[in-house]
Every structure is written in structure tokens, then in C-alpha cells.
Amino acid sequence: MAFSTKLTDRFGKNIEQSPYVALEPIVKCNFVQKGRNLIFGRQADGGTESDLIYLGKVFETATGSSMLGTDAWLDTRFPHVIYITGTRGSGKSMDLGVLIEGLATLKSASPIKTDITPVATFLIDTQSQFWTLKYAPKGSGESEQVEQLRDWGLAPNQLADADVFIPPATQGVMGDEKSLRIRPRDVLHEEWCDLLDQDVYSPQGHLLAEILEKLGQTDFSIEDMLTRLREGRIAASVAESSRNVLIYRLSDYARTGLFHPSGLDISKLLSPGRCNIFMLRDLRDDDKALVSAILARQLFLVMGRHHQARRLSNFFDRPNETQALPSRVWLLIDEAHVICPNTGKSLAREALVEYVKRGRDAGLSLVLATQQPSAVDDRVLSQVNISFSHRLTFQSDINAAEARIPTKTLSSLRYGGSKLSDFGDVIRTLDAGYLFVGDHATSRAILIQMRPRITAHGGTSPL
């Protein structure tokens, strides 16, 4: 199967009818007539044979030429900013899993990808449910998923190279998780101030600035910071009460074990085909945002230097010393409204804004998933070039999601005998696993059914 121009090489599931009839034709898209393949995220003249991952099938009929049952693919060649929206249980975690399955190295070859250039993926897992990517679906609880895979002509699979990181206070699930610890030197002065709830220009903020300046880029610990504070030699004119505030708050963080001088070195995780999963459910929201900020900032720096060195090597025709790094990196964030909210304090906001605005030349893609589209930072969303829109119910969220679809939404659709002329009414009808995909290369958003996960799915609802 996989991507093919042969009609005989189609995925197993055959969609013969749909209750959704679009009354607006698709006048532009990247559609390969022979084999009936629709490609999102790539211009029609961008080539069609490699760096594609399989999403599912078109689930709408339309006036003019209908694409019902067409295989839908996503480009991975170009750095994307993808925005996934939907209520709880609508399929967002399924989407994240589908993307990672297509990007990461699998244990067995699968038709869900076509000659993917190996990339490194990093997943901020705020609900601690994606460790299942390391396993194929099995057991009675996943019999329905196995049956769905059979219908689609797909086989169960698992990631071949994946590491799961957990904070020190988190109980492991598999027994082979790696410890997630942060190097204090990777935290910026303003981030320390936010973490400790201090103003940058307060006496405490001044103390922190001097401590960080003295310690420099050494592999220091929080205990080293506390020692400097207790000695009183730094900013001696600052009142003892101000000094004690920092001592108490830093001591609290020292007890969590989250910070360590030999903590996470992002550059060592950049292996082609590897998936790095950060299970952060047990952390405070501020700490989740801090991990995301450090990750985004380090990826931006390391990959930026890598591609700069590569371009210089090509220009001067000399060996590239950073050749072992992947050419592309995808950062995926679940519950983006927690990590990068539109209002209030956010430790991750500035790092993510820089990541999306300047990361294209560094080969950086970002995927944001949220159940509250109206609560995500606008500066990050301004760079969205592909949207996955699942069911939403509140009008404010529908308006916010629709505003970030990078093409036109459906203005008129017939569903179950009724004509719907409002996109909000249309999106409220969607069942789990169905979504509108929009991109710059397509004249309007198109309804598709997402394929089932080939790895075990940890996001199902409890009984």
C-alpha cells in the first residue's frame, strides 16, 4: 500500500457514503488523480513521493468532483506549525499519536509513511498517556482498535526508539523511564523570578541576577545558589528579609529534586527517528511551562547552529562536524492552553514565540493541541499553517479555532437532510475521530476521518 498512484494499492477501508455533503466545491488542492491521494501541507508542484505520513480518508462528498474516500497525507518536508483543536474525547490525542507514528522509527515497516527523512520528535505529555507509543495494541481492552486496523489494512506496531522521561516525584509505569531533571544554568533570570514569584526589578530580582552572574555557565546546583545567598557577600545592602524570601522558596524547589547540575542535555536527545516523551502530569503548571521553555529554547539554539554549520560547509565545500544530528525536529505540545496561555504569566511564551517565528530555517516544526482554542497565545498561533479542527461546543472556542484555520471554512453543508450555513453548527456535529483539515495549498478546509493508531492508544476514556 503506502502512497501510490496505483488504484490497487489503496488502504483497506472503503468509504462509499457520508452524511456530509459540502455545497461548496474544492477549487484548489494538491490532489493526485491517479491513485486518488490528497496531500496537505505541500504545494502541488512540491513533489509527491517522499516525506509523507498517512492521516486517513476524506469523509465528505462535494458538488463538482467528489473526493469521498480519497487517501489524505501530510507533508513532513517543510517545517510546519500545526494547530489541533477539539473538546475532550474528540480525537486530539489520537492525532498526536498518528503524527508521531509517522515521524518516528517503527519496529516494523508500515505503509503509513513514505520515505520519511528521519526526524527527532519531542512530546510534552501533560496527561502522561503517551508512553503507550512504545507498545503495540494488545489485550481485550484494545480489541476494537485491532479490529479497526484490520478494516484499514494496517498492522499493529510500536516505536523502535523512544525514551520516556519523568520528574523525580512521579511514579513510573514501565520501569525503564528516565529521570527528568533541569540544569539550573538553563533557566533564565526572568524565569527564575517568575518561578519564585518575584519581580525582575525587585531587591530579590537583583539578588538573583547577581548570583546567576557569579555562577555563570558552570554546572551549578540550587544548593550553590543558596550558599551564595546565605553568605551575604552578594548585594550586601539588600535586607535580610528579602534574602530570606529567596532562601525559603529556593529551598522548596531543592526538595523537589527537579533541578540538578547534570540535568537534561537536549543535544544528546537529538537522534534521527527517536521520540522523546516528557510525562509531566504531576508537575505544577509553571513547571510544565518551564520544561517546555527550556526544550524549545535549546532546540532553537542547537538546531540553528547545526543548520548554520551545514550551510557554511556546503558553501565552502568542507566537512560538516554536526552531520549526525537530524535535519528536522518536531515539538508536540498537548494542552497548549496550559503551557502557553493567551493571558497571565507563562514561562514558555517567549521561547515558543521565537521558536515559531524564527525556527523554519532551523528545521523546526511545532504542533499545539488544545481543548480551549480561545486561551492560547495569539503570537504563537499567528504562525499556524495547518489546522486540525475537531468537534467544539462553545462559540468563543469555535470563533478562535476558525480564526486560525489557514484557509476558507465551509460556508454551506448538508447534513442528515438539513442545510447548515454556519461553520460552528457544522463542527458541533462531528463525532470523535472526524476533523476538518485546512492548509494554505487548499481552497477550503476538508473533512476527513483520521486513521486508527497502530500503536497502543493511552487516551481512551475510563469505564
Short mmCIF file of C-alpha atoms in Angstrom, two decimals:
data_model
loop_
_atom_site.label_atom_id
_atom_site.label_comp_id
_atom_site.label_asym_id
_atom_site.label_seq_id
_atom_site.Cartn_x
_atom_site.Cartn_y
_atom_site.Cartn_z
CA MET A 1 0.00 0.00 0.00
CA ALA A 2 1.55 3.32 1.15
CA PHE A 3 1.45 6.32 -1.14
CA SER A 4 0.90 5.13 -4.67
CA THR A 5 -0.52 6.22 -7.97
CA LYS A 6 -1.95 2.72 -8.45
CA LEU A 7 -5.62 2.25 -7.66
CA THR A 8 -4.86 -1.31 -6.48
CA ASP A 9 -2.57 -0.02 -3.73
CA ARG A 10 -5.33 1.59 -1.67
CA PHE A 11 -5.78 1.32 2.09
CA GLY A 12 -8.32 -1.30 3.06
CA LYS A 13 -11.14 0.85 4.44
CA ASN A 14 -13.59 1.80 1.72
CA ILE A 15 -15.92 4.75 2.31
CA GLU A 16 -18.87 4.59 -0.06
CA GLN A 17 -21.14 7.21 1.51
CA SER A 18 -21.12 10.06 4.01
CA PRO A 19 -23.85 12.10 5.72
CA TYR A 20 -21.79 15.23 4.97
CA VAL A 21 -22.44 16.88 1.60
CA ALA A 22 -20.40 20.03 1.03
CA LEU A 23 -22.27 22.55 -1.09
CA GLU A 24 -19.06 24.37 -1.93
CA PRO A 25 -16.59 22.83 -4.40
CA ILE A 26 -12.89 22.37 -3.76
CA VAL A 27 -11.34 24.56 -6.43
CA LYS A 28 -7.70 24.14 -5.40
CA CYS A 29 -5.76 21.38 -3.62
CA ASN A 30 -2.74 19.13 -4.02
CA PHE A 31 -4.61 16.15 -5.45
CA VAL A 32 -3.01 13.25 -7.32
CA GLN A 33 -5.76 11.88 -9.55
CA LYS A 34 -4.08 8.57 -10.32
CA GLY A 35 -4.39 6.63 -7.09
CA ARG A 36 -6.60 9.34 -5.52
CA ASN A 37 -4.24 10.89 -2.98
CA LEU A 38 -4.73 14.27 -1.31
CA ILE A 39 -1.65 15.93 0.20
CA PHE A 40 -1.85 18.61 2.90
CA GLY A 41 0.98 21.00 3.73
CA ARG A 42 2.70 20.92 0.37
CA GLN A 43 2.22 22.91 -2.80
CA ALA A 44 1.09 20.97 -5.87
CA ASP A 45 4.48 21.39 -7.54
CA GLY A 46 6.43 20.21 -4.49
CA GLY A 47 6.80 16.54 -5.43
CA THR A 48 4.62 13.73 -4.12
CA GLU A 49 6.60 10.58 -3.46
CA SER A 50 8.56 11.03 -0.22
CA ASP A 51 8.26 12.59 3.24
CA LEU A 52 4.53 11.92 3.60
CA ILE A 53 2.61 10.43 6.52
CA TYR A 54 -0.83 8.90 6.20
CA LEU A 55 -3.68 10.68 8.02
CA GLY A 56 -6.86 8.94 6.88
CA LYS A 57 -9.61 9.36 4.30
CA VAL A 58 -11.75 12.21 3.03
CA PHE A 59 -15.21 11.89 4.59
CA GLU A 60 -17.32 14.29 2.57
CA THR A 61 -19.00 14.41 -0.80
CA ALA A 62 -18.97 17.70 -2.64
CA THR A 63 -20.55 19.43 -5.59
CA GLY A 64 -18.47 19.08 -8.71
CA SER A 65 -15.75 16.47 -8.30
CA SER A 66 -16.20 14.50 -5.05
CA MET A 67 -13.14 13.18 -3.19
CA LEU A 68 -15.04 10.83 -0.85
CA GLY A 69 -12.72 8.03 0.26
CA THR A 70 -9.56 9.72 -1.03
CA ASP A 71 -6.43 8.93 0.98
CA ALA A 72 -5.22 12.00 2.90
CA TRP A 73 -1.49 12.58 3.55
CA LEU A 74 0.58 15.18 5.39
CA ASP A 75 3.85 16.64 4.18
CA THR A 76 6.81 16.48 6.59
CA ARG A 77 9.40 18.07 4.30
CA PHE A 78 8.52 21.67 5.16
CA PRO A 79 8.65 22.92 8.79
CA HIS A 80 5.04 23.32 9.91
CA VAL A 81 3.10 24.92 12.76
CA ILE A 82 0.05 22.69 13.24
CA TYR A 83 -2.91 23.64 15.43
CA ILE A 84 -5.16 20.84 16.76
CA THR A 85 -8.42 21.88 18.44
CA GLY A 86 -11.35 19.95 19.87
CA THR A 87 -13.29 19.09 23.01
CA ARG A 88 -12.22 16.32 25.35
CA GLY A 89 -12.60 12.95 23.67
CA SER A 90 -12.85 14.36 20.15
CA GLY A 91 -9.57 12.84 18.93
CA LYS A 92 -6.72 15.27 19.68
CA SER A 93 -4.51 12.68 21.40
CA MET A 94 -5.23 10.31 18.51
CA ASP A 95 -3.91 12.99 16.13
CA LEU A 96 -0.73 13.48 18.17
CA GLY A 97 -0.12 9.74 18.19
CA VAL A 98 -0.76 9.45 14.45
CA LEU A 99 1.77 12.21 13.75
CA ILE A 100 4.45 10.65 15.96
CA GLU A 101 3.88 7.19 14.45
CA GLY A 102 4.53 8.69 11.04
CA LEU A 103 7.61 10.65 12.09
CA ALA A 104 9.41 8.24 14.43
CA THR A 105 11.14 4.95 13.64
CA LEU A 106 8.80 1.96 13.92
CA LYS A 107 9.71 -1.58 14.90
CA SER A 108 8.29 -2.92 11.65
CA ALA A 109 7.88 -1.30 8.25
CA SER A 110 4.44 0.25 7.78
CA PRO A 111 2.57 1.81 4.81
CA ILE A 112 1.62 4.84 6.95
CA LYS A 113 4.77 6.65 5.81
CA THR A 114 6.66 7.12 2.55
CA ASP A 115 10.45 7.53 2.68
CA ILE A 116 10.39 9.83 5.68
CA THR A 117 13.62 11.72 6.27
CA PRO A 118 14.40 10.71 9.89
CA VAL A 119 13.45 13.42 12.37
CA ALA A 120 13.65 13.73 16.15
CA THR A 121 10.37 14.26 17.99
CA PHE A 122 9.76 15.74 21.44
CA LEU A 123 6.36 15.41 23.09
CA ILE A 124 5.15 17.44 26.07
CA ASP A 125 2.71 14.91 27.56
CA THR A 126 0.71 16.84 30.15
CA GLN A 127 -1.63 13.90 30.86
CA SER A 128 1.07 11.17 30.97
CA GLN A 129 -0.73 8.96 28.47
CA PHE A 130 1.65 8.63 25.52
CA TRP A 131 4.04 6.04 27.00
CA THR A 132 1.86 3.53 25.13
CA LEU A 133 3.56 4.57 21.87
CA LYS A 134 6.29 2.12 22.88
CA TYR A 135 3.84 -0.79 22.65
CA ALA A 136 1.61 -2.40 20.07
CA PRO A 137 -2.13 -2.64 20.92
CA LYS A 138 -2.90 -5.90 22.70
CA GLY A 139 -5.27 -7.35 25.25
CA SER A 140 -9.07 -7.35 25.47
CA GLY A 141 -9.21 -3.61 26.13
CA GLU A 142 -7.81 -2.86 22.68
CA SER A 143 -9.63 -5.49 20.63
CA GLU A 144 -11.75 -2.79 18.97
CA GLN A 145 -8.61 -0.93 17.86
CA VAL A 146 -7.11 -4.13 16.42
CA GLU A 147 -10.35 -4.74 14.52
CA GLN A 148 -10.28 -1.19 13.15
CA LEU A 149 -6.71 -1.67 12.00
CA ARG A 150 -7.77 -4.81 10.18
CA ASP A 151 -10.51 -2.85 8.41
CA TRP A 152 -7.97 -0.27 7.29
CA GLY A 153 -5.46 -2.88 6.13
CA LEU A 154 -2.95 -1.87 8.81
CA ALA A 155 -0.99 -3.98 11.30
CA PRO A 156 -0.27 -3.20 14.97
CA ASN A 157 3.16 -1.69 15.52
CA GLN A 158 5.31 0.14 18.08
CA LEU A 159 8.04 2.75 18.22
CA ALA A 160 11.52 1.28 17.89
CA ASP A 161 13.38 4.16 19.53
CA ALA A 162 11.53 6.04 22.27
CA ASP A 163 12.50 7.32 25.72
CA VAL A 164 10.06 8.39 28.42
CA PHE A 165 11.18 11.00 30.94
CA ILE A 166 9.51 11.51 34.31
CA PRO A 167 10.14 14.03 37.13
CA PRO A 168 11.71 12.66 40.35
CA ALA A 169 8.40 12.65 42.25
CA THR A 170 6.48 10.75 39.54
CA GLN A 171 5.78 7.03 39.82
CA GLY A 172 6.92 5.17 36.73
CA VAL A 173 4.64 2.94 34.66
CA MET A 174 7.03 0.71 32.69
CA GLY A 175 10.07 0.64 34.94
CA ASP A 176 12.50 1.90 32.30
CA GLU A 177 11.64 5.61 32.42
CA LYS A 178 14.48 8.11 32.59
CA SER A 179 14.73 10.84 35.20
CA LEU A 180 13.74 14.31 34.08
CA ARG A 181 15.89 16.93 35.77
CA ILE A 182 16.62 20.51 34.76
CA ARG A 183 20.03 22.16 34.86
CA PRO A 184 19.70 25.41 36.84
CA ARG A 185 22.04 27.11 34.36
CA ASP A 186 19.45 26.57 31.60
CA VAL A 187 16.90 28.74 33.44
CA LEU A 188 16.99 32.43 32.54
CA HIS A 189 17.00 35.20 35.15
CA GLU A 190 13.43 36.30 34.33
CA GLU A 191 12.28 32.67 34.52
CA TRP A 192 13.77 32.28 37.99
CA CYS A 193 11.93 35.44 39.01
CA ASP A 194 8.64 34.06 37.67
CA LEU A 195 9.19 30.68 39.32
CA LEU A 196 9.88 32.27 42.69
CA ASP A 197 7.13 34.87 42.22
CA GLN A 198 9.49 37.85 42.36
CA ASP A 199 9.63 40.99 40.26
CA VAL A 200 12.68 41.24 37.98
CA TYR A 201 13.48 44.72 39.31
CA SER A 202 12.84 44.00 42.98
CA PRO A 203 15.64 43.50 45.57
CA GLN A 204 15.10 39.74 45.22
CA GLY A 205 15.32 40.01 41.45
CA HIS A 206 18.59 41.93 41.80
CA LEU A 207 19.96 39.25 44.14
CA LEU A 208 19.08 36.50 41.65
CA ALA A 209 20.75 38.39 38.81
CA GLU A 210 24.00 38.75 40.77
CA ILE A 211 24.00 35.10 41.83
CA LEU A 212 23.48 33.89 38.27
CA GLU A 213 26.18 36.24 37.00
CA LYS A 214 28.69 34.96 39.56
CA LEU A 215 27.90 31.30 38.87
CA GLY A 216 27.97 31.88 35.11
CA GLN A 217 27.69 28.83 32.86
CA THR A 218 29.15 26.40 35.39
CA ASP A 219 27.13 23.31 36.22
CA PHE A 220 25.84 24.77 39.48
CA SER A 221 23.10 23.47 41.73
CA ILE A 222 20.34 25.14 43.72
CA GLU A 223 22.48 24.45 46.79
CA ASP A 224 25.20 26.58 45.21
CA MET A 225 22.66 29.39 44.79
CA LEU A 226 21.56 29.01 48.42
CA THR A 227 25.17 29.08 49.62
CA ARG A 228 25.73 32.41 47.87
CA LEU A 229 22.55 33.79 49.41
CA ARG A 230 23.43 32.69 52.93
CA GLU A 231 26.97 34.07 52.72
CA GLY A 232 25.56 37.57 52.27
CA ARG A 233 28.52 38.75 50.20
CA ILE A 234 26.36 39.38 47.12
CA ALA A 235 24.34 42.61 47.24
CA ALA A 236 25.18 43.05 50.93
CA SER A 237 22.95 46.10 51.16
CA VAL A 238 19.81 44.03 50.47
CA ALA A 239 17.76 43.46 53.60
CA GLU A 240 17.96 40.06 55.30
CA SER A 241 14.19 39.67 54.97
CA SER A 242 14.46 39.93 51.17
CA ARG A 243 17.29 37.43 51.18
CA ASN A 244 15.26 35.03 53.32
CA VAL A 245 12.34 35.10 50.87
CA LEU A 246 14.60 33.67 48.19
CA ILE A 247 16.16 31.16 50.58
CA TYR A 248 12.76 29.77 51.57
CA ARG A 249 11.48 29.50 48.01
CA LEU A 250 14.66 28.07 46.54
CA SER A 251 14.76 25.54 49.37
CA ASP A 252 11.28 24.36 48.39
CA TYR A 253 12.49 23.73 44.84
CA ALA A 254 15.61 21.99 46.09
CA ARG A 255 13.41 19.46 47.90
CA THR A 256 11.51 18.54 44.71
CA GLY A 257 14.65 17.17 43.07
CA LEU A 258 13.57 18.69 39.75
CA PHE A 259 16.84 20.66 39.42
CA HIS A 260 20.26 19.06 39.14
CA PRO A 261 23.60 20.35 37.78
CA SER A 262 23.87 17.34 35.43
CA GLY A 263 20.26 17.53 34.27
CA LEU A 264 18.84 17.17 30.79
CA ASP A 265 21.15 17.95 27.86
CA ILE A 266 18.81 18.37 24.90
CA SER A 267 21.58 17.98 22.31
CA LYS A 268 22.09 14.36 23.43
CA LEU A 269 18.44 13.53 22.66
CA LEU A 270 18.63 14.70 19.04
CA SER A 271 18.85 11.32 17.37
CA PRO A 272 17.18 10.76 13.96
CA GLY A 273 14.00 8.72 14.36
CA ARG A 274 13.89 8.94 18.16
CA CYS A 275 10.82 10.06 20.10
CA ASN A 276 11.36 11.74 23.48
CA ILE A 277 8.26 11.78 25.69
CA PHE A 278 8.09 14.04 28.74
CA MET A 279 5.38 12.84 31.15
CA LEU A 280 4.57 15.98 33.14
CA ARG A 281 1.15 15.34 34.66
CA ASP A 282 2.44 15.52 38.26
CA LEU A 283 4.18 18.88 37.80
CA ARG A 284 2.70 22.29 38.58
CA ASP A 285 1.63 24.26 35.50
CA ASP A 286 4.55 26.69 35.97
CA ASP A 287 6.99 23.78 35.95
CA LYS A 288 5.37 22.25 32.86
CA ALA A 289 5.81 25.58 31.11
CA LEU A 290 9.42 25.82 32.29
CA VAL A 291 10.29 22.41 30.85
CA SER A 292 8.64 23.44 27.57
CA ALA A 293 10.51 26.76 27.52
CA ILE A 294 13.90 25.15 28.06
CA LEU A 295 13.16 22.49 25.48
CA ALA A 296 12.02 25.00 22.82
CA ARG A 297 14.94 27.33 23.51
CA GLN A 298 17.59 24.58 23.43
CA LEU A 299 16.16 23.07 20.24
CA PHE A 300 16.20 26.50 18.62
CA LEU A 301 19.84 27.09 19.61
CA VAL A 302 21.23 23.63 18.81
CA MET A 303 19.38 23.17 15.51
CA GLY A 304 20.08 26.76 14.48
CA ARG A 305 23.81 26.23 14.93
CA HIS A 306 23.60 22.86 13.18
CA HIS A 307 21.97 24.28 10.06
CA GLN A 308 24.27 27.30 10.05
CA ALA A 309 27.26 24.96 10.11
CA ARG A 310 25.69 22.83 7.38
CA ARG A 311 25.13 25.85 5.14
CA LEU A 312 28.70 27.07 5.69
CA SER A 313 30.05 23.58 4.98
CA ASN A 314 28.13 23.41 1.72
CA PHE A 315 29.20 26.92 0.72
CA PHE A 316 32.90 26.34 1.38
CA ASP A 317 32.77 22.64 0.39
CA ARG A 318 34.15 21.33 3.68
CA PRO A 319 33.05 18.54 6.08
CA ASN A 320 30.15 19.21 8.44
CA GLU A 321 31.10 18.28 12.01
CA THR A 322 27.45 18.19 13.22
CA GLN A 323 26.30 15.81 10.49
CA ALA A 324 24.94 13.21 12.95
CA LEU A 325 22.07 15.48 14.02
CA PRO A 326 18.69 15.15 12.30
CA SER A 327 17.84 17.80 9.73
CA ARG A 328 14.38 18.33 11.24
CA VAL A 329 12.80 18.35 14.68
CA TRP A 330 9.13 18.28 15.70
CA LEU A 331 7.99 19.58 19.08
CA LEU A 332 4.46 18.49 20.03
CA ILE A 333 2.62 20.02 22.99
CA ASP A 334 -0.60 18.66 24.48
CA GLU A 335 -2.86 21.06 26.40
CA ALA A 336 -1.20 24.09 24.82
CA HIS A 337 -3.52 26.44 26.76
CA VAL A 338 -1.71 25.35 29.94
CA ILE A 339 1.80 25.73 28.52
CA CYS A 340 1.30 28.94 26.53
CA PRO A 341 -1.87 30.78 27.65
CA ASN A 342 -3.12 33.91 25.95
CA THR A 343 -3.25 35.87 29.21
CA GLY A 344 -1.42 35.78 32.52
CA LYS A 345 2.06 34.55 33.31
CA SER A 346 3.70 31.99 31.04
CA LEU A 347 7.28 30.81 31.33
CA ALA A 348 7.09 29.23 27.87
CA ARG A 349 5.55 32.09 25.89
CA GLU A 350 8.66 33.96 24.73
CA ALA A 351 10.60 30.79 23.91
CA LEU A 352 7.73 29.42 21.81
CA VAL A 353 7.20 32.73 20.02
CA GLU A 354 10.86 32.73 18.98
CA TYR A 355 10.64 29.03 18.06
CA VAL A 356 7.76 29.52 15.62
CA LYS A 357 8.83 32.88 14.19
CA ARG A 358 12.49 32.04 13.56
CA GLY A 359 12.62 28.25 13.62
CA ARG A 360 11.83 27.46 9.99
CA ASP A 361 15.45 27.82 8.85
CA ALA A 362 16.47 25.51 11.70
CA GLY A 363 14.09 22.76 10.52
CA LEU A 364 11.75 23.17 13.50
CA SER A 365 8.08 22.18 13.43
CA LEU A 366 5.56 22.76 16.23
CA VAL A 367 2.26 21.01 16.96
CA LEU A 368 -0.13 22.53 19.51
CA ALA A 369 -3.20 20.65 20.75
CA THR A 370 -5.86 22.25 22.94
CA GLN A 371 -9.46 21.95 24.04
CA GLN A 372 -9.58 25.72 24.64
CA PRO A 373 -8.61 27.49 21.40
CA SER A 374 -9.58 30.88 22.81
CA ALA A 375 -7.00 30.50 25.60
CA VAL A 376 -3.78 30.02 23.56
CA ASP A 377 -1.30 32.83 22.89
CA ASP A 378 -2.09 34.73 19.67
CA ARG A 379 1.54 35.42 18.75
CA VAL A 380 2.28 31.71 18.53
CA LEU A 381 -0.94 30.98 16.65
CA SER A 382 -0.18 33.70 14.09
CA GLN A 383 2.32 31.28 12.52
CA VAL A 384 -0.10 28.35 12.06
CA ASN A 385 -0.07 26.95 8.51
CA ILE A 386 -2.06 23.72 9.05
CA SER A 387 -5.11 23.18 11.28
CA PHE A 388 -6.89 20.07 12.53
CA SER A 389 -10.36 21.08 13.75
CA HIS A 390 -12.39 18.55 15.76
CA ARG A 391 -15.74 19.00 17.49
CA LEU A 392 -16.13 22.11 19.61
CA THR A 393 -19.18 23.32 21.52
CA PHE A 394 -18.59 26.79 22.98
CA GLN A 395 -18.95 29.63 20.50
CA SER A 396 -15.89 31.51 21.80
CA ASP A 397 -13.72 28.47 21.16
CA ILE A 398 -15.29 27.89 17.74
CA ASN A 399 -14.60 31.51 16.78
CA ALA A 400 -10.99 31.27 17.99
CA ALA A 401 -10.37 27.97 16.19
CA GLU A 402 -11.96 29.19 12.97
CA ALA A 403 -9.84 32.35 13.03
CA ARG A 404 -6.68 30.23 12.88
CA ILE A 405 -7.71 27.91 10.04
CA PRO A 406 -5.26 28.97 7.29
CA THR A 407 -7.82 28.71 4.51
CA LYS A 408 -11.56 29.22 4.00
CA THR A 409 -14.06 27.25 6.08
CA LEU A 410 -17.17 25.64 4.62
CA SER A 411 -19.90 28.21 4.13
CA SER A 412 -22.64 25.69 3.42
CA LEU A 413 -23.08 21.96 4.04
CA ARG A 414 -25.94 19.47 4.06
CA TYR A 415 -26.04 17.03 6.97
CA GLY A 416 -28.76 14.45 7.54
CA GLY A 417 -31.22 16.31 5.32
CA SER A 418 -30.59 19.68 6.98
CA LYS A 419 -28.67 22.55 5.43
CA LEU A 420 -26.11 24.14 7.74
CA SER A 421 -24.81 27.57 6.78
CA ASP A 422 -22.66 28.24 9.84
CA PHE A 423 -19.30 26.54 10.41
CA GLY A 424 -19.99 26.43 14.15
CA ASP A 425 -23.12 24.37 13.54
CA VAL A 426 -21.14 22.04 11.27
CA ILE A 427 -18.29 21.45 13.69
CA ARG A 428 -20.68 20.69 16.55
CA THR A 429 -21.95 17.66 14.60
CA LEU A 430 -18.58 15.90 14.36
CA ASP A 431 -18.06 12.55 16.08
CA ALA A 432 -14.73 11.54 17.62
CA GLY A 433 -12.05 10.91 15.02
CA TYR A 434 -13.50 13.25 12.39
CA LEU A 435 -11.95 16.64 11.68
CA PHE A 436 -11.54 19.44 9.19
CA VAL A 437 -8.01 19.85 7.85
CA GLY A 438 -7.01 23.23 6.45
CA ASP A 439 -3.80 24.46 4.86
CA HIS A 440 -2.51 27.19 2.56
CA ALA A 441 -2.49 24.95 -0.50
CA THR A 442 -6.19 24.06 -0.30
CA SER A 443 -9.05 26.41 -1.18
CA ARG A 444 -11.12 25.36 1.84
CA ALA A 445 -11.00 23.06 4.86
CA ILE A 446 -11.79 19.42 4.04
CA LEU A 447 -13.47 16.87 6.30
CA ILE A 448 -11.50 13.66 6.89
CA GLN A 449 -11.71 10.58 9.08
CA MET A 450 -8.45 10.01 10.95
CA ARG A 451 -6.99 6.52 10.66
CA PRO A 452 -6.69 4.39 13.82
CA ARG A 453 -3.45 4.39 15.78
CA ILE A 454 -1.11 1.47 15.02
CA THR A 455 0.44 1.76 18.49
CA ALA A 456 -1.43 1.26 21.77
CA HIS A 457 -3.68 4.24 22.48
CA GLY A 458 -3.48 5.53 26.04
CA GLY A 459 -6.04 8.33 25.65
CA THR A 460 -9.25 6.32 25.78
CA SER A 461 -11.93 7.18 28.33
CA PRO A 462 -12.14 5.09 31.53
CA LEU A 463 -15.13 2.81 32.06
#
